[in-house]
Amino acid sequence: MDTVQQQAEVVSYAPSPPEEFCGREEERERLAAVISRTGEHGQAVMISGPPGIGKSSLLSWLAREVRECPGGLPSPVLRAEVFDLPGMIFSAFRELVGDLRKQTAPGRIGGEGMREAIRYAGDVLEKYAAPVEPVGLLPKTGEEIIGVFARSPEVGYDRVRQAFGELLRELGREMTGAGRIAAILLDDVHLASNLDRRLLRDTVHDLPPGILLAFTCRTEGAACPGPATLQEIRDSGYPEVQLPGMRRDEIRELGERRFRLAVDDAAAALLETTCSDPFSLMACFNALRCRGLAPSAGNMADVLAGAGGPAALAFTTLSGPGKALAEELCALNPPFPVPVVACMLKLKGTDVMLAADRMQESGIFRRLPGTGYAFAHPLLQEHCRRELSNDARIALNARAADCFERTMHRLPGRLHVLLSLACHFFHAQEYGKAADLNLELGLRFYHREDYDTALVLTERAIASAEHLGDDALLAAARRQGDLIRQKVAGSVEPAQ
């Protein structure tokens, strides 16, 4: 094999920085046209494609384009990400409201009308989620958590829709009056709950002038929504920008701009026909760099042969400590709270900061806005989870549950804590705790009409009761499951 001077650093698998974004000229022109129409009529657009195709990177490029629109003051961009933890009702929308609240500080955008709309929308979104959040939760065991849930406030979905819609109308008036636009960006809506998708659909139907709403959605792969859900998302009638694989000229540009590799036409042609999505290209180029190989077609063919997929190839470039970090944290549901990460890695004091530095240097983790971490790309976490043995999966989930219980008094998101505990107890086969917590949470989500989440949680409770051999608990869980299925099929009386 031809070799070059070895460069061991890994280019991060996180979304590409906008200044390094490569190719996609046709797609960028379509998005630029959408931006240009937003001042007169509210616009929505979906960026779609299979996992690893570059949807989040294009969304980052779009964010920069909006911020740098000519006309004086920079335009506000509000961005939130949906994570794969069923039941996080309106978490992304609450994040958007929080982001807007920061941008309306005195001397920036918005008058009193805007601030009041933000306060009201934030309050309504918080109250809607309150029924599944506990009151005064302290470090307790799983059994003791049950029974300390808040009572459901009288906040229905219609009130949420109206409050969020009025917020956007107020923001739109502010933007059009100043000759600007505001962009609302949602990443990975295929992971959203049915309630979040409903709010997204209703929002898209009534966007005011000055508001651009763009979101990404998988169309293939394990986390892709079902055909009916995907069609439901598409039926709103907004433009869809579907991303294909990269062409050879775009591949050469990616190699040069992000990896400083001079990829010739033969090598680019090989990649165009074998692994043309950006994630696979990143894995190939990182492997070449870390092995000190020249970017020839022969070397690329050898690197790709027997790799077992792009995520598996990405892991071959990691050091021993990097692989250990990935394995230790892959059972967690993002975002990973820092205290839980420290507990999982058995770290204290300055060791926590050193581990945080190693995570980001590895190229397979990213720091999220505010606090918390996630894998740089979901495909990396999905691969790491698949590679775990059954015993390792059980042990990691047991440790994760213990870490959440130990640190929950220091964690900001009670709902995230409870849903994580419900997940980890079940996958750790701690069926006594899993049955009660999943059953109780399932009932709460049933009352809030998030039937997808309610059914996932209730089915865990059913499986847990079967393992326990608890006939009374099993009968209660099955009744709850039947109620949820009947509600999906038609109208029934509320669960008691």
CSV table of C-alpha atoms in Angstrom, one decimal:
chain,number,residue,atom,x,y,z
A,1,MET,CA,0.0,0.0,0.0
A,2,ASP,CA,1.0,3.6,-0.6
A,3,THR,CA,1.5,5.5,2.6
A,4,VAL,CA,1.7,9.1,3.7
A,5,GLN,CA,2.9,10.7,6.9
A,6,GLN,CA,0.5,9.4,9.6
A,7,GLN,CA,-2.0,11.9,11.1
A,8,ALA,CA,-3.7,10.2,14.0
A,9,GLU,CA,-6.3,12.9,14.8
A,10,VAL,CA,-9.9,12.0,13.9
A,11,VAL,CA,-12.2,14.5,12.2
A,12,SER,CA,-15.4,14.6,14.3
A,13,TYR,CA,-18.5,12.8,13.1
A,14,ALA,CA,-20.6,15.6,14.4
A,15,PRO,CA,-22.5,17.8,11.9
A,16,SER,CA,-20.1,19.7,9.6
A,17,PRO,CA,-19.2,23.2,10.6
A,18,PRO,CA,-21.0,25.5,8.0
A,19,GLU,CA,-17.7,27.0,6.8
A,20,GLU,CA,-16.5,23.4,5.9
A,21,PHE,CA,-19.8,22.3,4.3
A,22,CYS,CA,-19.2,20.7,0.9
A,23,GLY,CA,-21.2,20.2,-2.2
A,24,ARG,CA,-25.1,20.1,-2.3
A,25,GLU,CA,-25.2,23.1,-4.6
A,26,GLU,CA,-28.7,22.3,-6.0
A,27,GLU,CA,-30.1,21.6,-2.5
A,28,ARG,CA,-28.6,24.9,-1.2
A,29,GLU,CA,-30.1,26.8,-4.0
A,30,ARG,CA,-33.6,25.4,-3.2
A,31,LEU,CA,-33.1,26.3,0.5
A,32,ALA,CA,-31.9,29.8,-0.4
A,33,ALA,CA,-35.1,30.3,-2.5
A,34,VAL,CA,-37.2,29.2,0.6
A,35,ILE,CA,-35.4,31.8,2.7
A,36,SER,CA,-36.1,34.5,0.1
A,37,ARG,CA,-39.8,33.9,0.3
A,38,THR,CA,-40.1,33.9,4.1
A,39,GLY,CA,-40.4,37.6,4.5
A,40,GLU,CA,-43.7,37.7,2.6
A,41,HIS,CA,-45.1,34.3,3.6
A,42,GLY,CA,-44.1,31.9,6.3
A,43,GLN,CA,-42.2,28.9,5.0
A,44,ALA,CA,-41.6,25.3,6.0
A,45,VAL,CA,-39.2,22.8,4.5
A,46,MET,CA,-38.2,19.2,5.4
A,47,ILE,CA,-34.7,17.9,4.8
A,48,SER,CA,-34.9,14.2,4.4
A,49,GLY,CA,-32.8,11.1,3.6
A,50,PRO,CA,-31.3,8.0,5.1
A,51,PRO,CA,-29.1,8.0,8.2
A,52,GLY,CA,-25.6,9.5,7.6
A,53,ILE,CA,-26.6,11.5,4.4
A,54,GLY,CA,-25.8,14.9,5.9
A,55,LYS,CA,-29.2,16.2,7.0
A,56,SER,CA,-28.0,17.9,10.2
A,57,SER,CA,-25.0,19.4,8.4
A,58,LEU,CA,-27.3,21.0,5.9
A,59,LEU,CA,-29.4,22.3,8.7
A,60,SER,CA,-26.3,23.9,10.2
A,61,TRP,CA,-25.5,25.5,6.9
A,62,LEU,CA,-29.1,26.9,6.7
A,63,ALA,CA,-28.7,28.4,10.2
A,64,ARG,CA,-25.6,30.3,9.1
A,65,GLU,CA,-27.3,31.5,5.9
A,66,VAL,CA,-30.2,32.9,7.9
A,67,ARG,CA,-28.0,34.6,10.5
A,68,GLU,CA,-25.9,36.3,7.8
A,69,CYS,CA,-28.8,37.5,5.7
A,70,PRO,CA,-28.1,41.1,4.6
A,71,GLY,CA,-30.0,44.0,6.2
A,72,GLY,CA,-28.3,45.0,9.4
A,73,LEU,CA,-28.9,43.0,12.6
A,74,PRO,CA,-28.4,39.3,12.5
A,75,SER,CA,-31.6,37.2,12.2
A,76,PRO,CA,-32.4,35.0,15.1
A,77,VAL,CA,-32.1,31.2,14.7
A,78,LEU,CA,-33.7,28.9,17.2
A,79,ARG,CA,-32.6,25.3,17.1
A,80,ALA,CA,-33.5,22.2,19.0
A,81,GLU,CA,-32.9,18.5,18.6
A,82,VAL,CA,-35.2,15.5,19.3
A,83,PHE,CA,-33.5,12.6,21.1
A,84,ASP,CA,-34.4,8.9,21.1
A,85,LEU,CA,-36.1,8.7,24.5
A,86,PRO,CA,-39.9,8.1,24.1
A,87,GLY,CA,-42.0,10.4,26.2
A,88,MET,CA,-40.1,13.6,26.2
A,89,ILE,CA,-43.3,15.6,25.4
A,90,PHE,CA,-42.6,19.0,23.8
A,91,SER,CA,-39.0,19.0,25.1
A,92,ALA,CA,-37.7,20.3,21.8
A,93,PHE,CA,-40.4,23.0,21.7
A,94,ARG,CA,-39.6,24.0,25.2
A,95,GLU,CA,-36.0,24.3,24.2
A,96,LEU,CA,-36.9,26.6,21.3
A,97,VAL,CA,-38.9,28.8,23.7
A,98,GLY,CA,-35.9,28.9,26.1
A,99,ASP,CA,-33.6,29.8,23.3
A,100,LEU,CA,-35.9,32.6,22.2
A,101,ARG,CA,-36.1,33.9,25.8
A,102,LYS,CA,-32.3,34.3,25.8
A,103,GLN,CA,-32.4,36.2,22.5
A,104,THR,CA,-35.0,38.7,23.8
A,105,ALA,CA,-32.8,40.1,26.6
A,106,PRO,CA,-33.0,43.9,26.9
A,107,GLY,CA,-31.2,45.6,24.0
A,108,ARG,CA,-31.7,42.7,21.7
A,109,ILE,CA,-35.0,41.7,20.0
A,110,GLY,CA,-38.5,42.0,21.2
A,111,GLY,CA,-40.7,44.3,23.2
A,112,GLU,CA,-43.0,43.6,26.1
A,113,GLY,CA,-45.5,41.9,23.9
A,114,MET,CA,-42.9,39.4,22.7
A,115,ARG,CA,-41.7,38.7,26.3
A,116,GLU,CA,-45.2,38.1,27.5
A,117,ALA,CA,-45.8,35.6,24.6
A,118,ILE,CA,-42.6,33.8,25.5
A,119,ARG,CA,-43.6,33.7,29.2
A,120,TYR,CA,-47.1,32.4,28.4
A,121,ALA,CA,-46.0,29.7,25.9
A,122,GLY,CA,-43.2,28.5,28.2
A,123,ASP,CA,-45.6,28.2,31.1
A,124,VAL,CA,-48.2,26.3,29.1
A,125,LEU,CA,-45.6,23.9,27.6
A,126,GLU,CA,-44.2,23.2,31.1
A,127,LYS,CA,-47.7,22.6,32.6
A,128,TYR,CA,-48.6,20.2,29.9
A,129,ALA,CA,-45.6,18.1,30.7
A,130,ALA,CA,-46.1,18.4,34.5
A,131,PRO,CA,-48.4,15.4,34.9
A,132,VAL,CA,-45.5,13.0,34.2
A,133,GLU,CA,-43.0,14.8,36.4
A,134,PRO,CA,-42.7,14.1,40.1
A,135,VAL,CA,-43.1,16.5,43.0
A,136,GLY,CA,-40.2,17.0,45.4
A,137,LEU,CA,-38.3,14.1,44.0
A,138,LEU,CA,-35.3,13.2,46.2
A,139,PRO,CA,-32.7,10.5,45.9
A,140,LYS,CA,-34.9,7.5,46.4
A,141,THR,CA,-35.2,3.9,45.3
A,142,GLY,CA,-37.4,2.9,42.3
A,143,GLU,CA,-40.2,1.7,44.6
A,144,GLU,CA,-40.3,5.0,46.5
A,145,ILE,CA,-40.6,7.1,43.3
A,146,ILE,CA,-44.1,5.7,42.7
A,147,GLY,CA,-46.8,7.8,44.3
A,148,VAL,CA,-45.1,11.2,44.2
A,149,PHE,CA,-46.4,12.4,40.9
A,150,ALA,CA,-48.0,15.7,40.4
A,151,ARG,CA,-51.8,16.0,39.7
A,152,SER,CA,-52.7,16.8,36.1
A,153,PRO,CA,-53.3,20.5,35.6
A,154,GLU,CA,-56.1,21.6,33.2
A,155,VAL,CA,-53.9,22.3,30.2
A,156,GLY,CA,-55.1,20.7,27.0
A,157,TYR,CA,-53.4,20.3,23.7
A,158,ASP,CA,-55.5,23.1,22.1
A,159,ARG,CA,-54.1,25.6,24.6
A,160,VAL,CA,-50.6,24.5,23.8
A,161,ARG,CA,-51.2,25.0,20.1
A,162,GLN,CA,-52.7,28.4,20.6
A,163,ALA,CA,-49.9,29.6,22.9
A,164,PHE,CA,-47.1,28.4,20.5
A,165,GLY,CA,-49.0,29.8,17.5
A,166,GLU,CA,-49.4,33.2,19.1
A,167,LEU,CA,-45.7,33.2,20.0
A,168,LEU,CA,-44.8,32.7,16.4
A,169,ARG,CA,-47.2,35.4,15.2
A,170,GLU,CA,-45.6,37.8,17.7
A,171,LEU,CA,-42.2,36.9,16.5
A,172,GLY,CA,-43.2,37.1,12.9
A,173,ARG,CA,-44.6,40.7,13.5
A,174,GLU,CA,-41.3,41.6,15.1
A,175,MET,CA,-39.3,40.2,12.2
A,176,THR,CA,-41.3,41.7,9.3
A,177,GLY,CA,-41.3,45.1,11.0
A,178,ALA,CA,-37.5,45.0,11.1
A,179,GLY,CA,-37.2,43.5,7.6
A,180,ARG,CA,-35.7,40.3,8.9
A,181,ILE,CA,-36.8,36.7,9.4
A,182,ALA,CA,-36.5,34.1,12.2
A,183,ALA,CA,-35.6,30.5,11.6
A,184,ILE,CA,-36.9,27.6,13.7
A,185,LEU,CA,-34.9,24.5,13.2
A,186,LEU,CA,-35.8,21.0,14.5
A,187,ASP,CA,-33.4,18.1,14.1
A,188,ASP,CA,-34.5,14.4,13.9
A,189,VAL,CA,-38.3,14.8,14.1
A,190,HIS,CA,-38.6,11.1,13.2
A,191,LEU,CA,-37.9,10.5,16.9
A,192,ALA,CA,-40.6,12.9,18.1
A,193,SER,CA,-43.7,11.8,20.0
A,194,ASN,CA,-47.1,11.8,18.3
A,195,LEU,CA,-48.0,14.9,20.2
A,196,ASP,CA,-44.8,16.7,19.0
A,197,ARG,CA,-45.6,15.7,15.5
A,198,ARG,CA,-49.1,17.0,15.9
A,199,LEU,CA,-47.9,20.4,17.1
A,200,LEU,CA,-45.3,20.5,14.2
A,201,ARG,CA,-48.1,19.7,11.7
A,202,ASP,CA,-50.4,22.3,13.1
A,203,THR,CA,-47.6,24.9,13.2
A,204,VAL,CA,-46.6,24.3,9.6
A,205,HIS,CA,-50.2,24.9,8.5
A,206,ASP,CA,-50.3,28.4,10.1
A,207,LEU,CA,-46.8,29.9,9.8
A,208,PRO,CA,-46.9,33.8,9.8
A,209,PRO,CA,-44.7,35.9,7.5
A,210,GLY,CA,-41.2,36.2,8.7
A,211,ILE,CA,-41.0,32.7,10.1
A,212,LEU,CA,-39.0,29.9,8.5
A,213,LEU,CA,-39.5,26.4,9.9
A,214,ALA,CA,-37.0,23.7,8.8
A,215,PHE,CA,-36.7,20.2,10.1
A,216,THR,CA,-34.9,16.9,9.3
A,217,CYS,CA,-36.4,13.5,9.1
A,218,ARG,CA,-34.9,10.0,8.4
A,219,THR,CA,-36.5,8.1,5.6
A,220,GLU,CA,-34.7,4.8,6.1
A,221,GLY,CA,-33.1,2.8,8.9
A,222,ALA,CA,-34.0,1.5,12.3
A,223,ALA,CA,-35.2,4.9,13.7
A,224,CYS,CA,-37.2,5.8,10.6
A,225,PRO,CA,-40.9,6.4,11.3
A,226,GLY,CA,-43.4,4.0,9.8
A,227,PRO,CA,-44.8,4.6,6.3
A,228,ALA,CA,-48.0,6.0,7.7
A,229,THR,CA,-46.2,8.4,10.0
A,230,LEU,CA,-43.8,9.5,7.3
A,231,GLN,CA,-46.7,10.1,4.9
A,232,GLU,CA,-48.5,12.1,7.6
A,233,ILE,CA,-45.4,14.3,7.9
A,234,ARG,CA,-45.2,14.8,4.2
A,235,ASP,CA,-48.9,15.5,3.7
A,236,SER,CA,-48.6,19.0,5.1
A,237,GLY,CA,-47.6,20.2,1.6
A,238,TYR,CA,-44.3,22.0,2.4
A,239,PRO,CA,-41.3,21.5,0.1
A,240,GLU,CA,-39.1,18.5,0.8
A,241,VAL,CA,-35.3,18.5,0.1
A,242,GLN,CA,-34.3,14.9,-0.3
A,243,LEU,CA,-30.5,14.3,0.0
A,244,PRO,CA,-28.9,11.7,-2.3
A,245,GLY,CA,-25.4,10.4,-2.1
A,246,MET,CA,-22.5,12.7,-2.9
A,247,ARG,CA,-21.2,13.0,-6.5
A,248,ARG,CA,-17.5,12.5,-7.2
A,249,ASP,CA,-16.7,16.2,-7.4
A,250,GLU,CA,-18.4,16.7,-4.0
A,251,ILE,CA,-16.4,13.7,-2.7
A,252,ARG,CA,-13.2,15.2,-3.8
A,253,GLU,CA,-14.1,18.6,-2.2
A,254,LEU,CA,-14.9,16.8,1.1
A,255,GLY,CA,-11.6,15.0,1.1
A,256,GLU,CA,-9.7,18.3,0.5
A,257,ARG,CA,-11.6,20.7,2.7
A,258,ARG,CA,-12.1,18.5,5.8
A,259,PHE,CA,-9.2,16.0,5.6
A,260,ARG,CA,-6.6,17.7,3.5
A,261,LEU,CA,-6.6,14.6,1.2
A,262,ALA,CA,-6.0,15.0,-2.5
A,263,VAL,CA,-8.6,12.4,-3.8
A,264,ASP,CA,-8.1,11.6,-7.5
A,265,ASP,CA,-10.9,10.9,-9.9
A,266,ALA,CA,-10.5,7.1,-9.8
A,267,ALA,CA,-10.8,7.1,-6.1
A,268,ALA,CA,-13.7,9.4,-6.1
A,269,ALA,CA,-15.5,7.3,-8.7
A,270,LEU,CA,-15.0,4.2,-6.5
A,271,LEU,CA,-16.5,6.0,-3.5
A,272,GLU,CA,-19.4,7.4,-5.5
A,273,THR,CA,-20.5,3.8,-6.3
A,274,THR,CA,-19.7,2.2,-2.9
A,275,CYS,CA,-20.2,4.6,0.0
A,276,SER,CA,-21.3,8.0,-1.1
A,277,ASP,CA,-23.1,9.2,2.0
A,278,PRO,CA,-21.1,11.7,4.1
A,279,PHE,CA,-20.9,9.5,7.2
A,280,SER,CA,-19.4,6.6,5.3
A,281,LEU,CA,-17.0,8.9,3.5
A,282,MET,CA,-15.9,10.4,6.9
A,283,ALA,CA,-15.3,6.9,8.2
A,284,CYS,CA,-13.2,6.0,5.1
A,285,PHE,CA,-11.1,9.2,5.2
A,286,ASN,CA,-10.6,9.0,8.9
A,287,ALA,CA,-9.3,5.4,8.5
A,288,LEU,CA,-6.9,6.5,5.8
A,289,ARG,CA,-5.5,9.3,7.9
A,290,CYS,CA,-5.2,7.2,11.1
A,291,ARG,CA,-3.4,4.4,9.2
A,292,GLY,CA,-1.2,6.8,7.3
A,293,LEU,CA,-2.4,5.6,3.9
A,294,ALA,CA,-2.5,7.7,0.7
A,295,PRO,CA,-6.1,8.3,-0.7
A,296,SER,CA,-5.7,6.0,-3.7
A,297,ALA,CA,-8.5,3.8,-5.1
A,298,GLY,CA,-6.6,0.7,-4.1
A,299,ASN,CA,-6.1,1.8,-0.5
A,300,MET,CA,-9.7,2.8,-0.2
A,301,ALA,CA,-10.9,-0.5,-1.5
A,302,ASP,CA,-8.7,-2.3,1.0
A,303,VAL,CA,-10.0,-0.1,3.9
A,304,LEU,CA,-13.6,-0.7,2.9
A,305,ALA,CA,-13.2,-4.5,2.4
A,306,GLY,CA,-14.6,-6.4,5.3
A,307,ALA,CA,-15.2,-3.2,7.3
A,308,GLY,CA,-18.7,-4.4,8.4
A,309,GLY,CA,-20.3,-1.0,7.7
A,310,PRO,CA,-19.3,2.6,8.1
A,311,ALA,CA,-19.9,2.7,11.9
A,312,ALA,CA,-17.8,-0.4,12.4
A,313,LEU,CA,-15.1,1.2,10.3
A,314,ALA,CA,-15.3,4.4,12.4
A,315,PHE,CA,-14.6,2.4,15.5
A,316,THR,CA,-11.4,0.8,14.1
A,317,THR,CA,-9.8,4.3,14.2
A,318,LEU,CA,-10.4,4.7,17.9
A,319,SER,CA,-7.8,4.2,20.6
A,320,GLY,CA,-8.4,1.7,23.4
A,321,PRO,CA,-9.6,4.5,25.8
A,322,GLY,CA,-11.9,5.9,23.1
A,323,LYS,CA,-13.5,2.5,22.5
A,324,ALA,CA,-13.9,2.0,26.3
A,325,LEU,CA,-15.6,5.4,26.7
A,326,ALA,CA,-18.0,4.5,23.9
A,327,GLU,CA,-18.9,1.1,25.4
A,328,GLU,CA,-19.3,2.5,28.9
A,329,LEU,CA,-21.7,5.3,27.8
A,330,CYS,CA,-23.7,3.7,24.9
A,331,ALA,CA,-26.5,2.4,27.1
A,332,LEU,CA,-27.4,6.0,28.2
A,333,ASN,CA,-30.2,7.9,26.5
A,334,PRO,CA,-29.0,11.3,25.2
A,335,PRO,CA,-28.5,13.9,26.3
A,336,PHE,CA,-26.1,12.3,28.8
A,337,PRO,CA,-26.0,14.5,32.0
A,338,VAL,CA,-22.5,15.2,33.2
A,339,PRO,CA,-23.1,13.8,36.8
A,340,VAL,CA,-24.3,10.5,35.2
A,341,VAL,CA,-21.4,10.4,32.9
A,342,ALA,CA,-19.0,10.9,35.8
A,343,CYS,CA,-20.8,8.2,37.8
A,344,MET,CA,-20.7,5.7,34.8
A,345,LEU,CA,-17.0,6.3,34.4
A,346,LYS,CA,-16.4,6.3,38.2
A,347,LEU,CA,-14.7,9.7,38.1
A,348,LYS,CA,-14.5,12.5,40.5
A,349,GLY,CA,-13.1,16.1,40.6
A,350,THR,CA,-10.7,17.1,37.9
A,351,ASP,CA,-10.9,13.6,36.3
A,352,VAL,CA,-14.3,14.5,35.1
A,353,MET,CA,-13.0,17.4,33.1
A,354,LEU,CA,-10.2,15.3,31.7
A,355,ALA,CA,-12.7,12.7,30.6
A,356,ALA,CA,-14.8,15.4,28.9
A,357,ASP,CA,-11.8,16.5,26.9
A,358,ARG,CA,-11.0,13.0,25.9
A,359,MET,CA,-14.6,12.5,24.8
A,360,GLN,CA,-14.5,15.5,22.4
A,361,GLU,CA,-11.0,14.6,21.1
A,362,SER,CA,-12.2,11.1,20.2
A,363,GLY,CA,-14.4,12.5,17.4
A,364,ILE,CA,-17.3,10.3,18.4
A,365,PHE,CA,-18.9,12.5,21.1
A,366,ARG,CA,-20.1,16.0,21.1
A,367,ARG,CA,-20.9,18.5,23.8
A,368,LEU,CA,-24.5,19.8,23.6
A,369,PRO,CA,-25.6,23.4,24.2
A,370,GLY,CA,-25.8,24.0,27.9
A,371,THR,CA,-24.8,20.8,29.6
A,372,GLY,CA,-24.7,17.2,28.6
A,373,TYR,CA,-23.2,15.0,25.9
A,374,ALA,CA,-24.3,12.7,23.0
A,375,PHE,CA,-22.6,10.6,20.5
A,376,ALA,CA,-21.4,12.7,17.6
A,377,HIS,CA,-23.7,10.7,15.3
A,378,PRO,CA,-26.6,8.3,16.2
A,379,LEU,CA,-25.2,5.6,13.9
A,380,LEU,CA,-22.2,5.4,16.3
A,381,GLN,CA,-24.3,4.7,19.3
A,382,GLU,CA,-26.6,2.3,17.5
A,383,HIS,CA,-23.5,0.3,16.4
A,384,CYS,CA,-22.0,0.3,19.8
A,385,ARG,CA,-25.2,-1.0,21.4
A,386,ARG,CA,-25.5,-3.8,18.8
A,387,GLU,CA,-22.0,-4.9,19.6
A,388,LEU,CA,-22.7,-5.4,23.3
A,389,SER,CA,-23.1,-8.9,24.7
A,390,ASN,CA,-26.3,-9.6,26.5
A,391,ASP,CA,-24.5,-9.8,29.9
A,392,ALA,CA,-22.7,-6.4,29.1
A,393,ARG,CA,-26.0,-4.8,28.1
A,394,ILE,CA,-27.6,-5.9,31.4
A,395,ALA,CA,-24.7,-4.8,33.5
A,396,LEU,CA,-24.4,-1.4,31.8
A,397,ASN,CA,-28.1,-0.7,32.2
A,398,ALA,CA,-28.0,-1.7,35.9
A,399,ARG,CA,-25.1,0.7,36.4
A,400,ALA,CA,-26.9,3.5,34.5
A,401,ALA,CA,-30.0,3.0,36.7
A,402,ASP,CA,-27.9,3.2,39.8
A,403,CYS,CA,-26.2,6.4,38.5
A,404,PHE,CA,-29.4,8.1,37.8
A,405,GLU,CA,-30.7,7.2,41.3
A,406,ARG,CA,-27.5,8.5,42.9
A,407,THR,CA,-27.4,11.8,41.0
A,408,MET,CA,-31.1,12.6,40.4
A,409,HIS,CA,-31.1,15.4,43.0
A,410,ARG,CA,-28.5,17.2,40.9
A,411,LEU,CA,-30.2,16.7,37.5
A,412,PRO,CA,-32.4,19.3,35.9
A,413,GLY,CA,-34.8,17.2,33.9
A,414,ARG,CA,-37.1,15.1,36.1
A,415,LEU,CA,-39.0,13.7,33.2
A,416,HIS,CA,-35.7,12.6,31.5
A,417,VAL,CA,-34.7,11.0,34.8
A,418,LEU,CA,-37.9,9.0,35.2
A,419,LEU,CA,-38.0,7.9,31.6
A,420,SER,CA,-34.3,6.9,31.7
A,421,LEU,CA,-34.9,4.9,35.0
A,422,ALA,CA,-37.9,3.2,33.4
A,423,CYS,CA,-35.8,2.2,30.4
A,424,HIS,CA,-32.7,1.2,32.4
A,425,PHE,CA,-34.6,-0.8,35.1
A,426,PHE,CA,-36.3,-2.8,32.3
A,427,HIS,CA,-33.1,-3.6,30.3
A,428,ALA,CA,-31.2,-4.4,33.5
A,429,GLN,CA,-33.9,-7.0,34.2
A,430,GLU,CA,-34.7,-5.3,37.5
A,431,TYR,CA,-38.3,-6.2,36.9
A,432,GLY,CA,-39.8,-5.3,40.2
A,433,LYS,CA,-38.8,-1.6,39.8
A,434,ALA,CA,-39.4,-1.7,36.1
A,435,ALA,CA,-43.0,-3.0,36.3
A,436,ASP,CA,-44.2,-0.3,38.7
A,437,LEU,CA,-42.5,2.6,37.2
A,438,ASN,CA,-43.3,1.8,33.6
A,439,LEU,CA,-46.9,1.0,34.5
A,440,GLU,CA,-47.3,4.3,36.3
A,441,LEU,CA,-45.6,6.4,33.6
A,442,GLY,CA,-47.7,4.6,30.9
A,443,LEU,CA,-50.9,5.7,32.6
A,444,ARG,CA,-49.7,9.3,32.8
A,445,PHE,CA,-48.9,9.3,29.1
A,446,TYR,CA,-52.2,7.7,28.3
A,447,HIS,CA,-54.0,10.6,30.1
A,448,ARG,CA,-51.9,13.0,28.0
A,449,GLU,CA,-52.9,11.3,24.7
A,450,ASP,CA,-49.3,10.3,23.9
A,451,TYR,CA,-50.4,6.8,23.1
A,452,ASP,CA,-47.2,5.7,21.4
A,453,THR,CA,-45.2,6.3,24.5
A,454,ALA,CA,-48.0,4.9,26.8
A,455,LEU,CA,-48.0,1.7,24.9
A,456,VAL,CA,-44.2,1.3,24.9
A,457,LEU,CA,-44.1,1.8,28.7
A,458,THR,CA,-47.1,-0.4,29.4
A,459,GLU,CA,-45.7,-3.3,27.3
A,460,ARG,CA,-42.5,-3.1,29.3
A,461,ALA,CA,-44.7,-3.4,32.5
A,462,ILE,CA,-46.5,-6.4,31.0
A,463,ALA,CA,-43.2,-8.1,30.2
A,464,SER,CA,-41.8,-7.3,33.6
A,465,ALA,CA,-44.9,-8.7,35.4
A,466,GLU,CA,-44.6,-11.9,33.3
A,467,HIS,CA,-41.0,-12.3,34.4
A,468,LEU,CA,-42.1,-11.7,38.1
A,469,GLY,CA,-45.0,-14.1,37.9
A,470,ASP,CA,-47.2,-11.5,39.4
A,471,ASP,CA,-50.7,-12.3,38.2
A,472,ALA,CA,-52.4,-9.3,39.7
A,473,LEU,CA,-49.8,-6.9,38.3
A,474,LEU,CA,-50.0,-8.6,34.9
A,475,ALA,CA,-53.7,-8.3,34.8
A,476,ALA,CA,-53.6,-4.6,35.6
A,477,ALA,CA,-50.9,-4.0,33.0
A,478,ARG,CA,-52.8,-5.9,30.3
A,479,ARG,CA,-56.0,-3.9,31.1
A,480,GLN,CA,-54.0,-0.7,30.7
A,481,GLY,CA,-52.6,-1.9,27.4
A,482,ASP,CA,-56.1,-2.8,26.1
A,483,LEU,CA,-57.3,0.7,27.0
A,484,ILE,CA,-54.5,2.3,25.1
A,485,ARG,CA,-55.1,0.2,22.0
A,486,GLN,CA,-58.9,0.9,22.2
A,487,LYS,CA,-58.2,4.6,22.5
A,488,VAL,CA,-56.0,4.4,19.4
A,489,ALA,CA,-58.7,2.6,17.5
A,490,GLY,CA,-61.6,4.8,18.8
A,491,SER,CA,-63.0,6.6,21.8
A,492,VAL,CA,-63.3,5.0,25.3
A,493,GLU,CA,-63.7,6.2,28.8
A,494,PRO,CA,-60.6,7.6,30.5
A,495,ALA,CA,-58.5,5.2,32.5
A,496,GLN,CA,-59.0,5.3,36.2
